[in-house]
XYZ file of C-alpha atoms in Angstrom:
320
model
C 0.194 -0.139 0.254
C 2.696 2.395 0.919
C 4.502 1.336 -2.289
C 1.387 2.215 -4.437
C 1.064 5.546 -2.780
C 4.642 6.428 -3.242
C 4.469 5.438 -6.789
C 1.265 7.463 -7.553
C 2.999 10.519 -6.059
C 6.241 10.174 -8.136
C 4.082 9.888 -11.353
C 1.943 13.074 -10.296
C 5.290 14.911 -9.670
C 6.448 13.635 -13.082
C 3.165 14.714 -14.767
C 3.388 18.082 -13.123
C 6.877 18.740 -14.011
C 6.416 17.918 -17.682
C 3.250 20.099 -17.794
C 5.213 22.964 -16.464
C 8.405 22.280 -18.757
C 6.204 22.306 -21.744
C 4.470 25.491 -20.870
C 7.841 27.134 -20.316
C 9.157 25.624 -23.622
C 5.854 26.633 -25.735
C 5.668 30.350 -23.949
C 9.758 30.775 -24.470
C 9.195 30.036 -28.164
C 5.894 32.132 -28.784
C 6.451 34.392 -31.861
C 6.045 38.213 -30.961
C 5.650 40.823 -33.715
C 6.421 44.402 -33.870
C 3.276 45.898 -35.261
C 2.441 49.431 -36.515
C -0.768 50.900 -38.753
C -0.713 53.871 -41.254
C -1.366 56.841 -39.289
C -1.774 59.481 -42.053
C -5.672 60.661 -42.516
C -5.456 63.647 -44.683
C -2.983 65.874 -46.657
C -3.878 69.374 -48.236
C -1.681 72.077 -49.559
C -2.385 75.625 -49.483
C -1.162 79.318 -49.962
C 0.378 78.506 -53.451
C 1.358 74.947 -52.383
C 4.057 76.243 -50.003
C 2.499 74.779 -46.805
C 1.118 71.398 -46.282
C -1.484 70.500 -43.520
C -1.029 66.665 -42.498
C -3.902 65.349 -40.407
C -2.557 62.000 -38.162
C -3.578 59.523 -35.670
C -0.107 59.632 -34.058
C 2.557 62.263 -33.457
C 5.595 62.433 -36.019
C 5.274 58.797 -37.183
C 5.465 59.878 -40.791
C 8.557 61.307 -42.785
C 8.335 64.070 -45.468
C 10.617 65.988 -48.064
C 9.868 68.365 -50.727
C 7.506 66.489 -52.766
C 6.622 63.114 -50.818
C 5.144 62.157 -47.619
C 5.850 58.598 -46.422
C 3.677 56.452 -44.085
C 4.462 53.191 -42.446
C 2.511 49.765 -41.589
C 4.546 46.631 -40.577
C 4.180 43.294 -38.895
C 7.449 42.043 -38.146
C 8.653 38.985 -36.207
C 11.202 40.030 -33.383
C 14.208 38.094 -33.972
C 16.496 40.323 -31.701
C 17.331 37.421 -29.408
C 17.412 34.612 -32.297
C 20.826 33.004 -32.905
C 19.990 32.604 -36.313
C 17.362 34.901 -38.247
C 14.710 32.707 -40.111
C 13.333 33.842 -43.423
C 10.755 36.439 -43.380
C 7.488 34.536 -43.147
C 4.134 35.174 -45.066
C 2.445 37.014 -42.015
C 5.100 39.633 -42.155
C 5.009 42.718 -44.273
C 6.630 46.069 -43.963
C 4.882 48.346 -46.166
C 5.300 52.122 -46.987
C 2.594 54.360 -48.560
C 4.319 57.078 -50.618
C 2.306 60.205 -51.139
C 3.224 62.257 -54.121
C 2.476 66.106 -53.817
C 3.888 67.336 -57.250
C 0.310 67.934 -57.971
C -1.531 69.455 -55.314
C -5.221 69.101 -57.100
C -4.587 65.488 -57.304
C -2.416 63.979 -54.573
C -1.766 60.295 -55.641
C -0.433 57.400 -53.512
C 1.296 54.147 -54.110
C 2.081 51.284 -51.758
C 5.200 49.192 -51.660
C 6.104 46.285 -49.435
C 9.821 46.185 -48.613
C 9.883 42.389 -47.708
C 8.324 41.451 -51.118
C 10.869 43.613 -52.815
C 13.771 41.692 -50.872
C 12.397 38.434 -52.096
C 11.816 34.790 -50.532
C 15.318 34.167 -49.300
C 15.533 37.373 -47.225
C 16.195 37.214 -43.323
C 16.434 41.057 -42.987
C 13.734 42.795 -41.129
C 13.196 46.362 -40.166
C 15.380 47.913 -37.307
C 14.850 51.712 -37.738
C 13.299 53.887 -40.126
C 15.880 56.908 -41.125
C 16.515 60.069 -43.314
C 14.280 60.852 -45.897
C 16.419 62.941 -48.363
C 17.045 64.213 -51.714
C 19.872 64.061 -53.944
C 20.533 65.330 -57.531
C 16.963 66.147 -57.475
C 15.605 63.030 -56.394
C 14.050 62.034 -53.039
C 14.554 59.128 -51.151
C 13.952 57.278 -47.841
C 16.238 55.145 -45.799
C 15.893 52.587 -43.151
C 18.387 50.332 -41.346
C 17.353 46.344 -41.285
C 19.172 43.714 -39.385
C 19.659 39.900 -39.497
C 21.493 37.628 -36.973
C 23.979 35.486 -38.448
C 25.172 33.039 -35.790
C 26.185 33.694 -32.333
C 23.747 36.368 -31.911
C 25.868 38.145 -34.111
C 24.064 40.983 -35.923
C 24.488 42.189 -39.239
C 22.798 45.670 -40.150
C 22.235 46.917 -43.639
C 20.977 50.090 -44.782
C 18.604 50.173 -47.608
C 17.848 53.307 -49.997
C 14.486 53.360 -51.639
C 13.741 55.673 -54.356
C 10.308 57.647 -53.826
C 10.086 58.487 -57.625
C 10.082 54.592 -58.601
C 9.080 53.090 -55.331
C 12.364 50.480 -55.767
C 15.140 49.792 -53.922
C 17.987 51.734 -54.991
C 20.861 50.695 -53.047
C 21.900 48.807 -49.845
C 25.031 49.543 -47.891
C 26.706 49.623 -44.660
C 26.496 51.992 -41.994
C 29.805 53.673 -42.738
C 28.788 53.864 -46.485
C 25.447 55.557 -45.224
C 26.780 58.062 -43.041
C 29.216 58.871 -45.940
C 26.329 59.616 -48.503
C 24.736 61.822 -45.725
C 27.486 63.770 -45.537
C 28.200 64.568 -49.355
C 27.255 67.842 -50.506
C 24.668 67.318 -52.807
C 22.751 65.221 -50.286
C 20.123 67.191 -48.584
C 18.809 65.449 -45.325
C 15.228 66.253 -43.635
C 15.981 65.915 -40.148
C 14.518 68.038 -37.656
C 16.864 70.870 -36.540
C 18.831 70.582 -40.012
C 15.736 71.053 -42.258
C 15.039 74.928 -41.694
C 17.357 77.503 -40.647
C 16.425 80.047 -38.271
C 17.307 83.219 -36.457
C 17.745 82.907 -32.698
C 13.972 83.631 -31.373
C 15.270 83.540 -27.909
C 16.562 86.812 -28.494
C 14.236 89.558 -26.788
C 11.756 86.792 -25.493
C 10.379 86.859 -29.280
C 10.206 83.003 -29.564
C 8.336 82.673 -26.165
C 5.713 85.138 -27.094
C 5.112 83.447 -30.240
C 4.603 80.160 -28.570
C 2.533 81.430 -25.683
C 0.096 82.705 -28.677
C 0.179 79.719 -30.500
C -0.740 77.687 -27.080
C -3.671 79.629 -26.562
C -4.957 77.886 -29.835
C -3.301 74.401 -28.664
C -0.267 74.382 -30.850
C 3.642 75.013 -30.519
C 5.716 76.582 -32.827
C 8.946 74.985 -34.195
C 11.257 76.517 -37.087
C 9.501 75.639 -40.229
C 6.500 73.852 -38.730
C 3.929 73.895 -36.232
C 2.378 70.945 -34.266
C -0.427 70.333 -31.716
C 0.335 71.171 -28.011
C 0.608 68.077 -25.660
C 0.948 70.810 -22.639
C -2.970 71.264 -22.669
C -5.844 68.818 -23.181
C -7.782 70.848 -25.622
C -7.540 70.182 -29.654
C -6.745 72.815 -31.903
C -9.132 75.982 -32.242
C -8.209 78.930 -34.466
C -11.692 79.978 -35.072
C -11.030 83.487 -34.141
C -7.589 84.237 -36.257
C -6.957 85.869 -39.174
C -5.897 82.179 -40.415
C -9.741 80.936 -40.006
C -10.737 83.993 -41.995
C -7.996 83.271 -44.959
C -8.406 79.170 -44.834
C -11.862 78.516 -43.525
C -12.057 74.680 -44.598
C -8.205 74.064 -43.400
C -9.156 75.841 -39.837
C -11.674 73.187 -39.612
C -9.331 70.384 -40.297
C -6.702 71.754 -37.713
C -8.721 70.079 -35.022
C -7.195 66.823 -36.197
C -3.851 68.149 -37.414
C -0.630 66.562 -36.885
C 1.497 69.332 -38.426
C 1.641 72.188 -40.763
C 4.921 72.583 -42.341
C 6.779 74.811 -45.130
C 7.836 72.730 -47.673
C 11.347 72.589 -47.190
C 12.888 73.682 -50.681
C 10.410 76.626 -50.894
C 11.360 77.531 -47.321
C 11.932 81.370 -46.760
C 12.641 82.473 -43.014
C 11.194 85.937 -43.398
C 7.959 84.792 -45.230
C 7.661 81.812 -42.528
C 7.988 84.395 -39.424
C 5.576 87.003 -41.089
C 2.911 84.559 -42.137
C 2.813 83.196 -38.750
C 2.413 86.443 -36.772
C -0.170 87.247 -39.059
C -2.333 83.968 -39.373
C -2.333 83.521 -35.324
C -3.293 87.304 -34.363
C -6.835 87.684 -33.508
C -9.157 88.388 -36.564
C -8.855 91.808 -38.149
C -5.556 92.655 -35.991
C -2.678 92.753 -38.267
C -0.117 90.936 -36.309
C 0.577 89.332 -32.848
C 1.470 91.814 -30.207
C 5.366 90.959 -29.556
C 7.861 92.996 -28.070
C 11.753 92.507 -27.824
C 12.977 93.271 -24.460
C 16.612 94.827 -24.157
C 18.467 92.175 -21.692
C 20.153 94.867 -19.933
C 18.057 98.041 -19.848
C 14.551 96.191 -19.796
C 13.399 98.715 -22.723
C 10.675 97.082 -25.074
C 10.447 97.381 -28.895
C 7.563 96.435 -30.701
C 8.036 94.325 -33.498
C 5.786 93.666 -36.286
C 7.753 91.868 -39.009
C 10.740 89.897 -39.395
C 12.856 92.829 -40.802
C 11.928 94.632 -37.202
C 12.907 91.896 -35.366
C 16.286 91.356 -37.729
C 17.019 95.360 -37.030
C 16.473 94.926 -33.415
C 18.893 91.754 -33.384
C 21.393 94.095 -35.098
C 21.174 96.919 -32.986
C 21.536 94.611 -29.813
C 24.617 92.331 -30.373
C 24.515 89.455 -27.921
C 26.939 90.285 -24.984
C 29.443 87.253 -24.259
C 28.664 85.795 -20.819
């Protein structure tokens, strides 16, 4: 009787251990996918096609250059911890929707699947979406891809996609990619290098512009404006000159992601003057702005970019 009892306990423990081991094995080998959906919901050009309004579900999850906006959708197996990467399976995709802005009256789009372009034997998967850039009058999107080649040694390649043709132009190493971006005839569209701007910190002008935009649920960045995440309200510009000039666009701004000045047409003076006129109260010529002398506290009204430029020249910044 004692033997039978010990035997049944042993069998029970063995079964329990087997179930636990099987659960751990299956859980440890469960496939996990990185996923993302398209986010762009609307595009509209205005003011002689120099400015673009983009409506989007997400913040900054698309890329843009002069004539193209790119949006992304992917379902990609996470193989960062794999010893050797498997071939991309049928459930996986890395799709790019390319919006063509050459004709503002008829914005067209085409979709490409990068994994399909790389072929059935491909083991490389999306690592990071990189720069959108132009070179010799043509525009490109770049992204890095990885594949593990044994012993968890990750190999990374950089892929250059032609936005004109929707085809892969080149595959290269990180060193080759950085050299390409550094060449004189390559123009990158990165935040911070896309638009040149005077230092709006001077005289407190930048803060005053931003504080005005915050009242309408927006924030200023050189070359574009975005919704503010400091307040919970949506964008509302109904009582501004902008709403008077562009009533239909003003309505769509409630769901905006960004309004940007098309990079190759960007003019710093025009951007500044448009901004302070658009978002002044309706009927008022410009925002009420005053540059403050850092030493004396004297205030000078600023009504244009030229006013601000002259004030900066007359008030050279003192070395600290």
